[in-house]
Amino acid sequence: GTNWAGTPTIPTRTSSTTAPATRLRGTQTMRPGDNKWTMTIWGRDADTGKAKFGYQKTPHDEWDYAGVNVMILSEQTDKEGKKRKLLTHPDRNGIVYTLDRENGDLISANKLDDTVNWVKQVDLKTGLPVRDPEFGTRMDHKGKEICPSAMGYHNQGHDSYDPT
């Protein structure tokens, strides 16, 4: 299952989708492309269910990170002093994502720590992960010491946010 989140004051409900068929993972020949809209945080109109935004965290998920962890809703002031309604999602892929929960804009995407090695960084302009090919799963490459493992860096644990 996945987590759903929403508040009465914003007519958006958020949820996420999980990884594509795991048996075919890791090979571009059997399952080419990003596999849109897997591994995606969705924002939907609470009344109609129509998609308002979708952000794909791990395009072509090679490791079964799934991405169905908790979504923390908060209101915070950004660096420019603007109050924003945010969604923070610590993912099994080792990245903590923060999005504007009204329009889906990616605010930040940071590694939980330096041991996360499948990705060098997330490009905040494109929203895409910059992968390290050494830690990918391909038929012609035996990846070792990939972090996080398929169990995920941040798995099913609960999170909280204290605004004080």
CSV table of N, CA and C in Angstrom, one decimal:
chain,number,residue,atom,x,y,z
A,1,GLY,N,0.8,-1.2,0.0
A,1,GLY,CA,0.0,0.0,0.0
A,1,GLY,C,0.9,1.2,0.0
A,2,THR,N,0.2,2.4,-0.1
A,2,THR,CA,0.9,3.6,-0.1
A,2,THR,C,0.3,4.6,0.9
A,3,ASN,N,0.9,5.7,1.1
A,3,ASN,CA,0.5,6.7,2.0
A,3,ASN,C,-0.3,7.8,1.3
A,4,TRP,N,-1.4,8.2,1.8
A,4,TRP,CA,-2.1,9.4,1.3
A,4,TRP,C,-2.0,10.5,2.3
A,5,ALA,N,-2.0,11.7,1.8
A,5,ALA,CA,-1.9,12.8,2.8
A,5,ALA,C,-2.7,14.0,2.2
A,6,GLY,N,-3.3,14.8,3.1
A,6,GLY,CA,-4.0,16.0,2.7
A,6,GLY,C,-4.5,16.7,3.9
A,7,THR,N,-4.9,18.0,3.7
A,7,THR,CA,-5.4,18.8,4.8
A,7,THR,C,-6.7,19.4,4.3
A,8,PRO,N,-7.6,19.8,5.2
A,8,PRO,CA,-8.9,20.4,4.8
A,8,PRO,C,-8.7,21.8,4.1
A,9,THR,N,-7.6,22.5,4.3
A,9,THR,CA,-7.4,23.8,3.8
A,9,THR,C,-6.8,23.9,2.4
A,10,ILE,N,-6.3,22.8,1.9
A,10,ILE,CA,-5.7,22.7,0.6
A,10,ILE,C,-6.5,21.6,-0.2
A,11,PRO,N,-7.1,21.9,-1.3
A,11,PRO,CA,-7.9,20.9,-2.1
A,11,PRO,C,-7.0,20.0,-2.9
A,12,THR,N,-5.9,19.5,-2.3
A,12,THR,CA,-5.0,18.6,-3.0
A,12,THR,C,-4.7,17.4,-2.0
A,13,ARG,N,-4.8,16.2,-2.6
A,13,ARG,CA,-4.5,15.0,-1.9
A,13,ARG,C,-3.3,14.4,-2.5
A,14,THR,N,-2.3,13.9,-1.7
A,14,THR,CA,-1.1,13.4,-2.3
A,14,THR,C,-1.0,11.9,-2.0
A,15,SER,N,-0.4,11.2,-2.9
A,15,SER,CA,-0.2,9.7,-2.8
A,15,SER,C,1.0,9.4,-3.7
A,16,SER,N,1.5,8.2,-3.6
A,16,SER,CA,2.6,7.8,-4.5
A,16,SER,C,2.3,6.4,-5.1
A,17,THR,N,3.1,6.2,-6.2
A,17,THR,CA,3.0,4.9,-6.9
A,17,THR,C,4.3,4.2,-6.6
A,18,THR,N,4.4,2.9,-6.8
A,18,THR,CA,5.5,2.1,-6.4
A,18,THR,C,6.3,1.7,-7.7
A,19,ALA,N,7.3,0.8,-7.5
A,19,ALA,CA,8.2,0.4,-8.5
A,19,ALA,C,7.5,-0.4,-9.6
A,20,PRO,N,8.1,-0.4,-10.8
A,20,PRO,CA,7.6,-1.2,-11.9
A,20,PRO,C,7.9,-2.7,-11.7
A,21,ALA,N,7.5,-3.6,-12.6
A,21,ALA,CA,7.7,-5.0,-12.4
A,21,ALA,C,9.1,-5.3,-12.0
A,22,THR,N,9.3,-5.9,-10.9
A,22,THR,CA,10.6,-6.1,-10.3
A,22,THR,C,11.4,-7.2,-11.0
A,23,ARG,N,10.7,-8.1,-11.6
A,23,ARG,CA,11.4,-9.2,-12.3
A,23,ARG,C,12.2,-8.8,-13.5
A,24,LEU,N,11.8,-7.7,-14.1
A,24,LEU,CA,12.4,-7.1,-15.3
A,24,LEU,C,13.3,-6.0,-15.0
A,25,ARG,N,13.5,-5.7,-13.7
A,25,ARG,CA,14.3,-4.5,-13.3
A,25,ARG,C,15.8,-4.7,-13.8
A,26,GLY,N,16.4,-3.5,-14.1
A,26,GLY,CA,17.8,-3.5,-14.3
A,26,GLY,C,18.3,-3.6,-15.7
A,27,THR,N,17.4,-3.8,-16.7
A,27,THR,CA,17.8,-4.0,-18.0
A,27,THR,C,17.0,-3.1,-19.0
A,28,GLN,N,17.7,-2.2,-19.7
A,28,GLN,CA,17.0,-1.3,-20.6
A,28,GLN,C,16.4,-2.1,-21.8
A,29,THR,N,16.9,-3.2,-22.1
A,29,THR,CA,16.4,-4.0,-23.2
A,29,THR,C,15.0,-4.6,-22.9
A,30,MET,N,14.8,-5.1,-21.7
A,30,MET,CA,13.6,-5.7,-21.3
A,30,MET,C,12.5,-4.7,-20.9
A,31,ARG,N,13.0,-3.6,-20.3
A,31,ARG,CA,12.0,-2.6,-19.7
A,31,ARG,C,12.6,-1.2,-20.0
A,32,PRO,N,12.6,-0.8,-21.2
A,32,PRO,CA,13.3,0.5,-21.5
A,32,PRO,C,12.6,1.7,-21.0
A,33,GLY,N,13.3,2.8,-20.9
A,33,GLY,CA,12.7,4.1,-20.5
A,33,GLY,C,12.6,4.3,-19.1
A,34,ASP,N,11.9,5.4,-18.7
A,34,ASP,CA,11.7,5.8,-17.3
A,34,ASP,C,10.6,5.1,-16.6
A,35,ASN,N,9.8,4.4,-17.4
A,35,ASN,CA,8.6,3.7,-16.8
A,35,ASN,C,7.7,4.7,-16.1
A,36,LYS,N,7.4,5.8,-16.8
A,36,LYS,CA,6.5,6.8,-16.3
A,36,LYS,C,5.2,6.1,-15.9
A,37,TRP,N,4.6,6.3,-15.0
A,37,TRP,CA,4.5,7.1,-13.8
A,37,TRP,C,4.7,6.3,-12.6
A,38,THR,N,5.7,5.3,-12.6
A,38,THR,CA,6.0,4.6,-11.4
A,38,THR,C,6.9,5.5,-10.6
A,39,MET,N,7.1,5.1,-9.3
A,39,MET,CA,7.9,5.8,-8.4
A,39,MET,C,7.6,7.3,-8.3
A,40,THR,N,6.3,7.7,-8.3
A,40,THR,CA,5.9,9.0,-8.5
A,40,THR,C,5.1,9.5,-7.3
A,41,ILE,N,5.3,10.8,-6.9
A,41,ILE,CA,4.5,11.4,-5.9
A,41,ILE,C,3.4,12.2,-6.7
A,42,TRP,N,2.2,11.9,-6.4
A,42,TRP,CA,1.1,12.5,-7.1
A,42,TRP,C,0.4,13.6,-6.3
A,43,GLY,N,0.0,14.7,-6.9
A,43,GLY,CA,-1.0,15.6,-6.2
A,43,GLY,C,-2.2,15.6,-7.1
A,44,ARG,N,-3.3,15.3,-6.4
A,44,ARG,CA,-4.6,15.2,-7.1
A,44,ARG,C,-5.7,16.2,-6.5
A,45,ASP,N,-6.5,16.7,-7.3
A,45,ASP,CA,-7.6,17.5,-6.9
A,45,ASP,C,-8.5,16.7,-5.9
A,46,ALA,N,-8.7,17.2,-4.7
A,46,ALA,CA,-9.5,16.4,-3.8
A,46,ALA,C,-10.9,16.1,-4.2
A,47,ASP,N,-11.5,17.0,-5.0
A,47,ASP,CA,-12.9,16.8,-5.4
A,47,ASP,C,-13.1,16.0,-6.6
A,48,THR,N,-12.2,16.2,-7.6
A,48,THR,CA,-12.4,15.5,-8.9
A,48,THR,C,-11.4,14.3,-9.1
A,49,GLY,N,-10.3,14.2,-8.3
A,49,GLY,CA,-9.3,13.2,-8.5
A,49,GLY,C,-8.4,13.5,-9.7
A,50,LYS,N,-8.6,14.6,-10.4
A,50,LYS,CA,-7.7,14.9,-11.5
A,50,LYS,C,-6.3,15.2,-11.0
A,51,ALA,N,-5.3,14.8,-11.8
A,51,ALA,CA,-3.9,15.0,-11.4
A,51,ALA,C,-3.6,16.5,-11.6
A,52,LYS,N,-3.0,17.0,-10.5
A,52,LYS,CA,-2.5,18.4,-10.5
A,52,LYS,C,-1.0,18.4,-10.8
A,53,PHE,N,-0.3,17.4,-10.3
A,53,PHE,CA,1.1,17.3,-10.6
A,53,PHE,C,1.6,15.8,-10.3
A,54,GLY,N,2.7,15.5,-10.9
A,54,GLY,CA,3.4,14.2,-10.6
A,54,GLY,C,4.9,14.4,-10.7
A,55,TYR,N,5.6,13.9,-9.7
A,55,TYR,CA,7.0,14.0,-9.6
A,55,TYR,C,7.6,12.6,-9.5
A,56,GLN,N,8.3,12.2,-10.5
A,56,GLN,CA,8.9,10.8,-10.5
A,56,GLN,C,10.3,10.9,-9.8
A,57,LYS,N,10.4,10.2,-8.7
A,57,LYS,CA,11.7,10.2,-7.9
A,57,LYS,C,12.8,9.4,-8.5
A,58,THR,N,12.5,8.2,-8.9
A,58,THR,CA,13.5,7.2,-9.4
A,58,THR,C,13.1,6.7,-10.7
A,59,PRO,N,13.3,7.5,-11.8
A,59,PRO,CA,12.9,6.9,-13.1
A,59,PRO,C,13.7,5.6,-13.4
A,60,HIS,N,13.0,4.7,-14.0
A,60,HIS,CA,13.6,3.3,-14.3
A,60,HIS,C,14.3,2.8,-13.0
A,61,ASP,N,13.5,2.6,-12.0
A,61,ASP,CA,13.9,2.1,-10.7
A,61,ASP,C,14.6,0.7,-10.9
A,62,GLU,N,15.9,0.6,-10.7
A,62,GLU,CA,16.6,-0.6,-10.9
A,62,GLU,C,16.7,-1.5,-9.6
A,63,TRP,N,16.4,-0.9,-8.5
A,63,TRP,CA,16.7,-1.5,-7.2
A,63,TRP,C,15.4,-1.9,-6.4
A,64,ASP,N,14.2,-1.6,-6.9
A,64,ASP,CA,13.0,-1.9,-6.1
A,64,ASP,C,12.9,-1.0,-4.9
A,65,TYR,N,13.2,0.3,-5.0
A,65,TYR,CA,13.1,1.2,-3.9
A,65,TYR,C,11.7,1.5,-3.5
A,66,ALA,N,10.8,1.2,-4.4
A,66,ALA,CA,9.3,1.3,-4.2
A,66,ALA,C,8.8,2.7,-3.9
A,67,GLY,N,9.3,3.5,-3.0
A,67,GLY,CA,8.9,4.9,-2.8
A,67,GLY,C,7.5,5.1,-2.3
A,68,VAL,N,7.0,4.3,-1.4
A,68,VAL,CA,5.7,4.5,-0.9
A,68,VAL,C,5.7,5.0,0.6
A,69,ASN,N,6.8,5.6,1.0
A,69,ASN,CA,7.0,6.0,2.4
A,69,ASN,C,6.1,7.2,2.7
A,70,VAL,N,6.2,7.5,4.0
A,70,VAL,CA,5.3,8.6,4.6
A,70,VAL,C,5.6,9.9,3.9
A,71,MET,N,4.6,10.8,3.8
A,71,MET,CA,4.7,12.1,3.3
A,71,MET,C,4.3,13.1,4.5
A,72,ILE,N,5.3,13.9,4.8
A,72,ILE,CA,5.1,14.9,6.0
A,72,ILE,C,4.6,16.2,5.4
A,73,LEU,N,3.5,16.7,5.9
A,73,LEU,CA,3.0,18.0,5.4
A,73,LEU,C,3.3,19.0,6.4
A,74,SER,N,3.8,20.2,5.9
A,74,SER,CA,4.2,21.3,6.8
A,74,SER,C,4.0,22.6,6.1
A,75,GLU,N,4.1,23.7,6.9
A,75,GLU,CA,4.1,25.0,6.4
A,75,GLU,C,5.3,25.7,6.9
A,76,GLN,N,6.2,26.2,6.0
A,76,GLN,CA,7.5,26.7,6.4
A,76,GLN,C,7.7,28.0,5.6
A,77,THR,N,8.6,28.8,6.1
A,77,THR,CA,9.0,30.0,5.4
A,77,THR,C,10.3,29.7,4.7
A,78,ASP,N,10.4,30.0,3.4
A,78,ASP,CA,11.5,29.7,2.6
A,78,ASP,C,12.6,30.8,2.7
A,79,LYS,N,13.7,30.7,2.0
A,79,LYS,CA,14.8,31.6,2.1
A,79,LYS,C,14.5,33.1,1.8
A,80,GLU,N,13.5,33.2,0.9
A,80,GLU,CA,13.0,34.5,0.5
A,80,GLU,C,12.0,35.1,1.4
A,81,GLY,N,11.6,34.4,2.5
A,81,GLY,CA,10.6,34.9,3.4
A,81,GLY,C,9.2,34.5,3.0
A,82,LYS,N,9.0,33.7,2.0
A,82,LYS,CA,7.6,33.4,1.5
A,82,LYS,C,7.2,32.1,2.3
A,83,LYS,N,6.0,32.2,2.8
A,83,LYS,CA,5.4,31.0,3.5
A,83,LYS,C,4.9,30.0,2.4
A,84,ARG,N,5.3,28.7,2.6
A,84,ARG,CA,5.0,27.7,1.6
A,84,ARG,C,4.4,26.5,2.3
A,85,LYS,N,3.5,25.8,1.6
A,85,LYS,CA,2.9,24.6,2.0
A,85,LYS,C,3.7,23.5,1.4
A,86,LEU,N,4.4,22.7,2.2
A,86,LEU,CA,5.4,21.7,1.7
A,86,LEU,C,5.0,20.3,2.0
A,87,LEU,N,5.6,19.4,1.2
A,87,LEU,CA,5.5,17.9,1.4
A,87,LEU,C,6.9,17.4,1.4
A,88,THR,N,7.3,16.7,2.5
A,88,THR,CA,8.6,16.2,2.6
A,88,THR,C,8.5,14.7,2.6
A,89,HIS,N,9.3,14.0,1.8
A,89,HIS,CA,9.2,12.6,1.6
A,89,HIS,C,10.6,11.9,1.7
A,90,PRO,N,10.9,11.3,2.9
A,90,PRO,CA,12.2,10.5,2.9
A,90,PRO,C,12.0,9.2,2.2
A,91,ASP,N,12.7,9.0,1.1
A,91,ASP,CA,12.4,7.8,0.3
A,91,ASP,C,13.4,6.7,0.6
A,92,ARG,N,13.0,5.5,0.2
A,92,ARG,CA,13.9,4.3,0.4
A,92,ARG,C,15.1,4.4,-0.5
A,93,ASN,N,15.1,5.3,-1.5
A,93,ASN,CA,16.3,5.4,-2.4
A,93,ASN,C,17.4,6.2,-1.7
A,94,GLY,N,17.2,6.7,-0.5
A,94,GLY,CA,18.2,7.4,0.2
A,94,GLY,C,18.2,9.0,0.0
A,95,ILE,N,17.1,9.5,-0.6
A,95,ILE,CA,17.0,10.9,-0.9
A,95,ILE,C,15.8,11.4,-0.1
A,96,VAL,N,15.9,12.6,0.5
A,96,VAL,CA,14.8,13.2,1.2
A,96,VAL,C,14.3,14.3,0.2
A,97,TYR,N,13.1,14.2,-0.3
A,97,TYR,CA,12.5,15.2,-1.2
A,97,TYR,C,11.6,16.1,-0.5
A,98,THR,N,11.7,17.4,-0.9
A,98,THR,CA,10.7,18.4,-0.4
A,98,THR,C,10.1,19.1,-1.6
A,99,LEU,N,8.7,19.0,-1.7
A,99,LEU,CA,8.0,19.6,-2.8
A,99,LEU,C,7.0,20.6,-2.3
A,100,ASP,N,6.7,21.6,-3.1
A,100,ASP,CA,5.6,22.5,-2.9
A,100,ASP,C,4.3,21.7,-3.1
A,101,ARG,N,3.5,21.5,-2.1
A,101,ARG,CA,2.4,20.5,-2.2
A,101,ARG,C,1.2,21.2,-2.9
A,102,GLU,N,1.3,22.4,-3.3
A,102,GLU,CA,0.2,23.0,-4.1
A,102,GLU,C,0.4,22.9,-5.6
A,103,ASN,N,1.7,22.9,-6.0
A,103,ASN,CA,2.0,22.8,-7.4
A,103,ASN,C,3.0,21.7,-7.8
A,104,GLY,N,3.6,21.1,-6.9
A,104,GLY,CA,4.5,20.0,-7.2
A,104,GLY,C,5.9,20.4,-7.5
A,105,ASP,N,6.3,21.7,-7.3
A,105,ASP,CA,7.6,22.2,-7.6
A,105,ASP,C,8.6,21.5,-6.6
A,106,LEU,N,9.7,21.0,-7.2
A,106,LEU,CA,10.8,20.4,-6.3
A,106,LEU,C,11.5,21.5,-5.7
A,107,ILE,N,11.6,21.5,-4.3
A,107,ILE,CA,12.3,22.5,-3.5
A,107,ILE,C,13.7,22.0,-3.2
A,108,SER,N,13.8,20.8,-2.7
A,108,SER,CA,15.1,20.2,-2.4
A,108,SER,C,15.1,18.7,-2.5
A,109,ALA,N,16.2,18.2,-2.7
A,109,ALA,CA,16.4,16.7,-2.8
A,109,ALA,C,17.8,16.4,-2.4
A,110,ASN,N,17.9,15.9,-1.1
A,110,ASN,CA,19.2,15.7,-0.5
A,110,ASN,C,19.4,14.3,-0.1
A,111,LYS,N,20.7,13.8,-0.2
A,111,LYS,CA,21.0,12.5,0.3
A,111,LYS,C,20.9,12.5,1.8
A,112,LEU,N,20.4,11.3,2.4
A,112,LEU,CA,20.3,11.2,3.8
A,112,LEU,C,21.7,11.2,4.4
A,113,ASP,N,22.7,10.7,3.8
A,113,ASP,CA,24.1,10.8,4.2
A,113,ASP,C,25.0,10.4,3.0
A,114,ASP,N,26.3,10.5,3.2
A,114,ASP,CA,27.2,10.3,2.1
A,114,ASP,C,27.4,8.8,1.7
A,115,THR,N,26.8,7.9,2.4
A,115,THR,CA,26.9,6.5,1.9
A,115,THR,C,26.0,6.2,0.8
A,116,VAL,N,25.0,7.0,0.5
A,116,VAL,CA,24.1,6.8,-0.7
A,116,VAL,C,24.9,7.0,-1.9
A,117,ASN,N,25.1,6.0,-2.7
A,117,ASN,CA,26.0,6.1,-3.9
A,117,ASN,C,25.4,5.8,-5.2
A,118,TRP,N,24.2,5.3,-5.3
A,118,TRP,CA,23.6,5.0,-6.7
A,118,TRP,C,23.4,6.3,-7.4
A,119,VAL,N,23.3,7.4,-6.7
A,119,VAL,CA,23.0,8.8,-7.3
A,119,VAL,C,24.1,9.7,-6.8
A,120,LYS,N,24.6,10.6,-7.7
A,120,LYS,CA,25.6,11.6,-7.3
A,120,LYS,C,24.8,12.8,-6.7
A,121,GLN,N,23.7,13.1,-7.3
A,121,GLN,CA,22.9,14.2,-6.8
A,121,GLN,C,21.6,14.2,-7.6
A,122,VAL,N,20.6,15.0,-7.2
A,122,VAL,CA,19.4,15.3,-7.9
A,122,VAL,C,19.5,16.7,-8.5
A,123,ASP,N,19.4,16.8,-9.8
A,123,ASP,CA,19.4,18.1,-10.5
A,123,ASP,C,18.1,18.8,-10.2
A,124,LEU,N,18.2,19.9,-9.4
A,124,LEU,CA,17.0,20.6,-9.0
A,124,LEU,C,16.2,21.3,-10.2
A,125,LYS,N,16.9,21.6,-11.3
A,125,LYS,CA,16.3,22.2,-12.4
A,125,LYS,C,15.4,21.2,-13.2
A,126,THR,N,15.9,20.0,-13.4
A,126,THR,CA,15.2,19.0,-14.1
A,126,THR,C,14.4,18.0,-13.2
A,127,GLY,N,14.8,17.9,-12.0
A,127,GLY,CA,14.3,17.0,-11.0
A,127,GLY,C,14.8,15.6,-11.2
A,128,LEU,N,15.7,15.4,-12.1
A,128,LEU,CA,16.2,14.0,-12.4
A,128,LEU,C,17.4,13.7,-11.6
A,129,PRO,N,17.5,12.4,-11.1
A,129,PRO,CA,18.7,11.9,-10.4
A,129,PRO,C,19.9,11.8,-11.4
A,130,VAL,N,21.1,12.3,-11.0
A,130,VAL,CA,22.3,12.1,-11.7
A,130,VAL,C,22.9,10.8,-11.2
A,131,ARG,N,22.8,9.7,-11.9
A,131,ARG,CA,23.2,8.4,-11.4
A,131,ARG,C,24.7,8.2,-11.5
A,132,ASP,N,25.2,7.3,-10.7
A,132,ASP,CA,26.6,6.9,-10.8
A,132,ASP,C,26.5,5.5,-11.5
A,133,PRO,N,27.0,5.4,-12.7
A,133,PRO,CA,26.9,4.1,-13.4
A,133,PRO,C,27.6,2.9,-12.8
A,134,GLU,N,28.5,3.2,-11.9
A,134,GLU,CA,29.2,2.1,-11.2
A,134,GLU,C,28.3,1.3,-10.3
A,135,PHE,N,27.2,2.0,-9.8
A,135,PHE,CA,26.3,1.3,-8.9
A,135,PHE,C,24.9,1.0,-9.5
A,136,GLY,N,24.9,0.9,-10.8
A,136,GLY,CA,23.7,0.5,-11.5
A,136,GLY,C,23.6,-1.0,-11.7
A,137,THR,N,22.5,-1.5,-12.1
A,137,THR,CA,22.3,-2.9,-12.3
A,137,THR,C,22.1,-3.1,-13.8
A,138,ARG,N,23.1,-3.7,-14.5
A,138,ARG,CA,23.0,-3.9,-15.9
A,138,ARG,C,23.5,-5.4,-16.2
A,139,MET,N,23.1,-5.9,-17.3
A,139,MET,CA,23.5,-7.3,-17.6
A,139,MET,C,25.0,-7.4,-17.8
A,140,ASP,N,25.6,-6.3,-18.3
A,140,ASP,CA,27.1,-6.4,-18.6
A,140,ASP,C,27.9,-5.8,-17.4
A,141,HIS,N,27.3,-5.7,-16.2
A,141,HIS,CA,28.1,-5.0,-15.1
A,141,HIS,C,27.6,-5.7,-13.8
A,142,LYS,N,28.6,-6.0,-13.0
A,142,LYS,CA,28.2,-6.6,-11.7
A,142,LYS,C,28.4,-5.5,-10.6
A,143,GLY,N,27.3,-4.8,-10.3
A,143,GLY,CA,27.4,-3.7,-9.3
A,143,GLY,C,27.6,-4.3,-7.9
A,144,LYS,N,28.5,-3.7,-7.2
A,144,LYS,CA,28.8,-4.1,-5.8
A,144,LYS,C,28.7,-3.0,-4.9
A,145,GLU,N,28.3,-3.3,-3.6
A,145,GLU,CA,28.2,-2.3,-2.5
A,145,GLU,C,27.3,-1.1,-2.9
A,146,ILE,N,26.2,-1.4,-3.5
A,146,ILE,CA,25.2,-0.4,-3.9
A,146,ILE,C,24.5,0.1,-2.6
A,147,CYS,N,24.4,1.3,-2.4
A,147,CYS,CA,23.7,1.9,-1.2
A,147,CYS,C,22.7,2.9,-1.6
A,148,PRO,N,21.5,2.8,-1.2
A,148,PRO,CA,21.0,1.7,-0.3
A,148,PRO,C,20.8,0.4,-1.0
A,149,SER,N,20.7,-0.6,-0.3
A,149,SER,CA,20.4,-1.9,-0.8
A,149,SER,C,18.9,-2.0,-1.2
A,150,ALA,N,18.4,-3.1,-1.7
A,150,ALA,CA,17.0,-3.2,-2.1
A,150,ALA,C,16.1,-3.0,-0.9
A,151,MET,N,16.6,-3.2,0.3
A,151,MET,CA,15.8,-3.0,1.5
A,151,MET,C,15.5,-1.5,1.7
A,152,GLY,N,16.3,-0.7,1.1
A,152,GLY,CA,16.0,0.7,1.2
A,152,GLY,C,16.7,1.4,2.3
A,153,TYR,N,17.1,2.7,2.2
A,153,TYR,CA,17.7,3.4,3.2
A,153,TYR,C,16.7,3.8,4.3
A,154,HIS,N,15.6,4.3,3.9
A,154,HIS,CA,14.6,4.6,4.9
A,154,HIS,C,13.4,3.8,4.5
A,155,ASN,N,13.1,2.8,5.3
A,155,ASN,CA,12.0,1.8,4.8
A,155,ASN,C,10.7,2.2,5.4
A,156,GLN,N,10.1,1.4,6.2
A,156,GLN,CA,8.7,1.6,6.6
A,156,GLN,C,8.5,2.4,7.9
A,157,GLY,N,9.6,2.9,8.4
A,157,GLY,CA,9.5,3.7,9.7
A,157,GLY,C,8.7,4.9,9.6
A,158,HIS,N,8.2,5.3,10.7
A,158,HIS,CA,7.3,6.5,10.8
A,158,HIS,C,8.2,7.8,11.1
A,159,ASP,N,7.7,8.9,10.6
A,159,ASP,CA,8.4,10.2,10.8
A,159,ASP,C,7.5,11.1,11.4
A,160,SER,N,8.0,12.2,11.9
A,160,SER,CA,7.2,13.3,12.4
A,160,SER,C,7.9,14.6,12.1
A,161,TYR,N,7.1,15.7,12.3
A,161,TYR,CA,7.6,17.0,12.1
A,161,TYR,C,7.2,17.9,13.2
A,162,ASP,N,8.1,18.6,13.9
A,162,ASP,CA,7.7,19.5,15.0
A,162,ASP,C,8.0,20.9,14.5
A,163,PRO,N,7.0,21.7,14.3
A,163,PRO,CA,7.2,23.1,13.7
A,163,PRO,C,7.8,24.1,14.7
A,164,THR,N,8.0,23.7,16.0
A,164,THR,CA,8.5,24.6,17.0
A,164,THR,C,10.0,24.7,17.0
